[in-house]
Coordinates of C-alpha atoms and ligand atoms in Angstrom, one line a residue:
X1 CA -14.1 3.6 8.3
X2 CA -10.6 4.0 9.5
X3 CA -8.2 5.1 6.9
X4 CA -8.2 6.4 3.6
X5 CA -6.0 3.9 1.9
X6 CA -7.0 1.5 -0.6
X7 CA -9.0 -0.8 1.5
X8 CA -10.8 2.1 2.9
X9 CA -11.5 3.7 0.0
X10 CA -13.1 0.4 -1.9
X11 CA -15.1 -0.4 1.3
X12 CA -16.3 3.2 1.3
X13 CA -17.3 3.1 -1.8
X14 CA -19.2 0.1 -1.9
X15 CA -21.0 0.7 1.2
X16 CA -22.1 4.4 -0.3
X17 CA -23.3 2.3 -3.1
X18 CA -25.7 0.8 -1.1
X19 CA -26.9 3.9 0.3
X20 CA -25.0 3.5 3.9
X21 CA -23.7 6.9 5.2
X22 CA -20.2 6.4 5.4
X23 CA -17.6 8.7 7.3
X24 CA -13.7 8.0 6.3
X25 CA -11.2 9.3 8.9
X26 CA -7.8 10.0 7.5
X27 CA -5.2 11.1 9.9
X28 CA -3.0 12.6 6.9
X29 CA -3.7 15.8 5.4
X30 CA -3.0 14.7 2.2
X31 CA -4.3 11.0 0.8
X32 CA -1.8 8.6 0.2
X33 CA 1.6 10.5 1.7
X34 CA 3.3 9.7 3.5
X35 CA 4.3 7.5 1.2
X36 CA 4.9 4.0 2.2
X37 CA 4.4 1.8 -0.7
X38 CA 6.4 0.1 -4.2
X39 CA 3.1 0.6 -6.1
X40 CA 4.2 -2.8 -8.1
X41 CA 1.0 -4.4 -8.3
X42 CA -0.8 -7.7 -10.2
X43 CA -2.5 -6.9 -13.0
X44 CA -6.2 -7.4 -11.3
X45 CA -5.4 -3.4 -10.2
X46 CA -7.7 -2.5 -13.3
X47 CA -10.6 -4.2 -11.5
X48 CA -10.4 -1.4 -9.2
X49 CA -10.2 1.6 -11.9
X50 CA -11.7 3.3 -15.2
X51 CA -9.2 2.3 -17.8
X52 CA -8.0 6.1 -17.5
X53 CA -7.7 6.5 -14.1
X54 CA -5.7 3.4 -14.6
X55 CA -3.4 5.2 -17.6
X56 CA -3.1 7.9 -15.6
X57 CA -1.2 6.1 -12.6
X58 CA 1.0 3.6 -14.7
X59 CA 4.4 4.2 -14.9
X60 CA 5.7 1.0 -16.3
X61 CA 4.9 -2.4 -17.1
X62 CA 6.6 -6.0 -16.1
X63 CA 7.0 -8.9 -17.5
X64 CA 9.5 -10.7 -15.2
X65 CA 12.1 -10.5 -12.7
X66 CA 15.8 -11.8 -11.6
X67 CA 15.8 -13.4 -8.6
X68 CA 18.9 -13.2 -6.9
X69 CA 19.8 -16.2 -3.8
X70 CA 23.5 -17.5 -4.4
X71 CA 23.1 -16.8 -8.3
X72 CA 20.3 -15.4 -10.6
X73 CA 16.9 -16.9 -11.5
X74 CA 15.2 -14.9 -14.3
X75 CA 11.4 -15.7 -14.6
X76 CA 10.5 -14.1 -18.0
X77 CA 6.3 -14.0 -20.2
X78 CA 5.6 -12.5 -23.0
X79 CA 2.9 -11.0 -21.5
X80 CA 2.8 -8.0 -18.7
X81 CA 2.6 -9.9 -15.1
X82 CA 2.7 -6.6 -12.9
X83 CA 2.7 -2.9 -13.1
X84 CA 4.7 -0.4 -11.7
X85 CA 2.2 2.8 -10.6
X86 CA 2.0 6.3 -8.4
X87 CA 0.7 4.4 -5.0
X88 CA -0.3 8.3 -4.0
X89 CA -2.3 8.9 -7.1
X90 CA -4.2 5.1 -6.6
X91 CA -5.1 6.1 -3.0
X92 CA -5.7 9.7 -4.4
X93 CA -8.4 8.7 -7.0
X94 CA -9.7 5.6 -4.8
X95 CA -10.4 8.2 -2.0
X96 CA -12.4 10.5 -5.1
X97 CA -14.3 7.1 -6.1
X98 CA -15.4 6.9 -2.3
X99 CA -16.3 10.3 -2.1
X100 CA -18.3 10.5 -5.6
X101 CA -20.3 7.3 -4.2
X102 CA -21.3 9.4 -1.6
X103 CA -19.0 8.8 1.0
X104 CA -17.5 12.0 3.2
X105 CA -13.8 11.5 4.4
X106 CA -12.3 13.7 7.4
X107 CA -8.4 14.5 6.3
X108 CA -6.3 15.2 9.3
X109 CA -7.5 13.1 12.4
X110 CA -5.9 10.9 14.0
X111 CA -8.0 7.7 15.7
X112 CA -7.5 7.9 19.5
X113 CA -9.7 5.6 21.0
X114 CA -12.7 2.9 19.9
X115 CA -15.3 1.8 22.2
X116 CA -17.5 -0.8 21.3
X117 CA -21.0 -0.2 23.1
X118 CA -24.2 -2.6 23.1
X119 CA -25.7 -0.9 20.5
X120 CA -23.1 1.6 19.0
X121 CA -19.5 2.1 18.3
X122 CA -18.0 5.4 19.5
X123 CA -14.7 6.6 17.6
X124 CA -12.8 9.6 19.2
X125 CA -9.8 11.3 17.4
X126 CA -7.7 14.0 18.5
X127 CA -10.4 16.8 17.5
X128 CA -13.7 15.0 17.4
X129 CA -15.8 11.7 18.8
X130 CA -18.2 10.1 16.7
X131 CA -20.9 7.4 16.9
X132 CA -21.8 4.8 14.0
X133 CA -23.2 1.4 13.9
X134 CA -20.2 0.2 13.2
X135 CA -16.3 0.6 12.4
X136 CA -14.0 -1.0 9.5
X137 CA -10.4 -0.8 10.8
X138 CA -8.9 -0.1 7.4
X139 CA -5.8 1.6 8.8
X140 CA -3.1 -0.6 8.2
X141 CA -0.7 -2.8 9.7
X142 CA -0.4 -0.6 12.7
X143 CA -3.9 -1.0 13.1
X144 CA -5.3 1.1 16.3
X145 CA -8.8 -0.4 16.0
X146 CA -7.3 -3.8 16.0
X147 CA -5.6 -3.1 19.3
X148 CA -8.8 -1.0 20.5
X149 CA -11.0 -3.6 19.6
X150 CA -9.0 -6.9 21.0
X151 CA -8.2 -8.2 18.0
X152 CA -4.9 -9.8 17.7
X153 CA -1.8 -8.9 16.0
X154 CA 0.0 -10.3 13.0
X155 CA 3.2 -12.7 13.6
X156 CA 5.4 -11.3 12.0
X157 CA 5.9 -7.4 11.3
X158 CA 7.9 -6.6 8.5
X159 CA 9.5 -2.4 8.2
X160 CA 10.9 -0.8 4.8
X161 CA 12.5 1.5 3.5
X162 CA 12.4 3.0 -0.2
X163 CA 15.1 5.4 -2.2
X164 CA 14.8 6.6 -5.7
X165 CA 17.7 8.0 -8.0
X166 CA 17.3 9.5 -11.5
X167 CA 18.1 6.7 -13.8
X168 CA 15.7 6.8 -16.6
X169 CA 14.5 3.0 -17.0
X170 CA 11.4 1.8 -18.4
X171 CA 12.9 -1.8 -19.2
X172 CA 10.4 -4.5 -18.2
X173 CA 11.9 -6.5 -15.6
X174 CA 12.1 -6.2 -11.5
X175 CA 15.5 -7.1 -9.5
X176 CA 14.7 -9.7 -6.2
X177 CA 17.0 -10.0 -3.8
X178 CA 16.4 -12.6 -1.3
X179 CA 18.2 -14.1 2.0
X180 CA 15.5 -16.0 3.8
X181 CA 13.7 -16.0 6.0
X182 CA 14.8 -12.4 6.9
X183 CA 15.2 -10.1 4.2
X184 CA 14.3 -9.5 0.5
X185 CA 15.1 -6.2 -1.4
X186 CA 13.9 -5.2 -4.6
X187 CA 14.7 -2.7 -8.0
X188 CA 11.7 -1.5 -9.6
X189 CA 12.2 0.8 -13.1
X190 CA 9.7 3.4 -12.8
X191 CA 10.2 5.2 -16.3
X192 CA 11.9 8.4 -14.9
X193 CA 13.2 6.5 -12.0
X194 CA 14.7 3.7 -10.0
X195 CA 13.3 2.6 -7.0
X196 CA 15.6 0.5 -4.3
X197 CA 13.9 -1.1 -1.1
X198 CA 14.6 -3.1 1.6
X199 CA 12.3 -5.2 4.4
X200 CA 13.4 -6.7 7.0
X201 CA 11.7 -7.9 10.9
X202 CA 10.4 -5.1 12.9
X203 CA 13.8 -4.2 15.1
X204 CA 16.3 -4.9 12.5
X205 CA 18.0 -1.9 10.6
X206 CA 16.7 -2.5 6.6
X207 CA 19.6 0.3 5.8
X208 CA 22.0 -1.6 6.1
X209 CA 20.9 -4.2 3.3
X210 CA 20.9 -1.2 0.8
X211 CA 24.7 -1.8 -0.6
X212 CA 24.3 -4.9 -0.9
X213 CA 20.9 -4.7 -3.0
X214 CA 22.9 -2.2 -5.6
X215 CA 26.2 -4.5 -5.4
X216 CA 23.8 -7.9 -6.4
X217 CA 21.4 -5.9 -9.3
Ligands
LIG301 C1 8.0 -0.4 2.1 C2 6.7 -1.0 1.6 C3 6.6 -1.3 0.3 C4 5.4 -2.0 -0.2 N1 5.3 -2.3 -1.5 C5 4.2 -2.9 -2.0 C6 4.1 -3.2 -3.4 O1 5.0 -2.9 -4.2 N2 2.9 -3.8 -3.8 C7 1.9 -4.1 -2.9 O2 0.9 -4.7 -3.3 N3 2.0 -3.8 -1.6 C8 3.2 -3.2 -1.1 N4 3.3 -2.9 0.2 C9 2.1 -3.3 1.1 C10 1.0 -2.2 0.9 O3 1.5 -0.9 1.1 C11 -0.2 -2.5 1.9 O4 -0.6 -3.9 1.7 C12 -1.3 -1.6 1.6 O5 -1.0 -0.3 1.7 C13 -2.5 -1.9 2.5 O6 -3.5 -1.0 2.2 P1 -4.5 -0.6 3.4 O7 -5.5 0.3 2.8 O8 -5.0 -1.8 4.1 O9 -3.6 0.2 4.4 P2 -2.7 1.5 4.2 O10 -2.4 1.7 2.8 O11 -1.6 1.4 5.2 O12 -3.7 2.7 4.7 C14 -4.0 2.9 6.0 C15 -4.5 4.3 6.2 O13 -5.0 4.5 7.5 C16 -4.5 5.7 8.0 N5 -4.4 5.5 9.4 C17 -3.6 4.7 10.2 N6 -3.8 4.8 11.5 C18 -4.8 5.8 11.6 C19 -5.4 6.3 12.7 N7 -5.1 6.0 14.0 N8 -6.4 7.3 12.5 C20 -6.7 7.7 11.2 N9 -6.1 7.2 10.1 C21 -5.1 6.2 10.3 C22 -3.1 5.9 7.3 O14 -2.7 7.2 7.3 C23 -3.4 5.3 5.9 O15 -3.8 6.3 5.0 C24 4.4 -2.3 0.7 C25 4.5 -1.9 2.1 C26 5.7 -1.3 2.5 C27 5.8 -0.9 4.0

């Protein structure tokens, strides 16, 4: 396996369920940072947890949102439609789930090369090659065993960024700012926090949409 997000993690884990030796390589130190995710998530995220693990990463919960394209749109339940959580701790106790399955993750190497062989796959980072039966590329949109392997690339790319402040907000709503096709923005209350982001197409500068996110929420 290729990565040590989410997707890595669960494949890892069921695989080592089903008693297949499974190596994870991470090329980050630490699981889950950098960090490069909103954590704002549909509600099926407690498939993928204990109910503590899951209390242990939420940090708020949503029941609707303002969408903002030439006015507002507020989309409003009485029940929770999202939830806000730590995307480090998911990956963090996903990776633990893997590992307590049976599955062994190398931290700290970073996938060079894949070569796909008649009857092997051989996986070299930058301080070891390995040989397996098979690889999962589960690293991501930048995926380097899509590219080693042939596979093709997504249409579009999209590139973020994310900025907190201080606020203290737990209320139970998201901001969405939209100008299609090429950008949407986004407020998330974290509890203790605020979270402001921006994506735009690969190339273009999502910076630049920040002021206008904080002018529209
Ligand atoms: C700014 C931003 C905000 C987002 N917000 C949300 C959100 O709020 N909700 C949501 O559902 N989705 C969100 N997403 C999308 C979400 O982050 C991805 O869909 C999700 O992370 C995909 O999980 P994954 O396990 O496939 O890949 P990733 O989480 O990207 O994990 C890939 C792993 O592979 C590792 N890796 C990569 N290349 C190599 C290599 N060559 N060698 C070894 N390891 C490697 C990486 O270090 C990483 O740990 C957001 C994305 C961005 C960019």
């Amino acid at each position: 396996m290729v990565g040590a997000g989410p997707v890595g993690s669960q494949l890892a884990k069921r695989f080592s369920n089903k008693d297949v030796d499974v190596l994870v390589i991470e090329r980050s130190e630490s699981i889950g940072e950098p960090l490069a995710c909103s954590g704002h998530v549909s509600p099926d995220i407690r498939d993928f947890l204990s109910d503590d693990e899951f209390e242990e990463i939420l940090q708020n919960g949503i029941n609707g949102a303002d969408f903002h394209l030439n006015g507002k749109y507020r989309f409003f339940r009485d029940e929770k439609v999202s939830y806000v959580i730590d995307r480090i701790e998911l990956d963090k106790k996903k990776a633990l789930q893997a590992q307590n399955s049976g599955a062994e993750i190398a931290l700290g190497e970073n996938v060079e090369s894949v070569e796909e062989k008649e009857d092997r796959v051989v996986v070299d980072t930058d301080s070891a090659s390995y040989e397996a039966k098979m690889v999962a590329g589960c690293d991501g949109a930048s995926s380097k065993v899509r590219d080693e392997t042939g596979l093709p690339e997504p249409d579009h790319f999209y590139q973020g960024v994310l900025c907190f402040t201080d606020e203290e907000d737990s209320s139970d709503f998201v901001d969405v700012t939209l100008d299609v096709p090429s950008f949407f923005g986004w407020r998330i209350p974290r509890g203790d926090s605020v979270e402001y982001g921006a994506a735009v197409p690969k190339g273009e500068n999502p910076m630049e949409w920040l002021d206008s996110i904080a002018e529209q929420v």
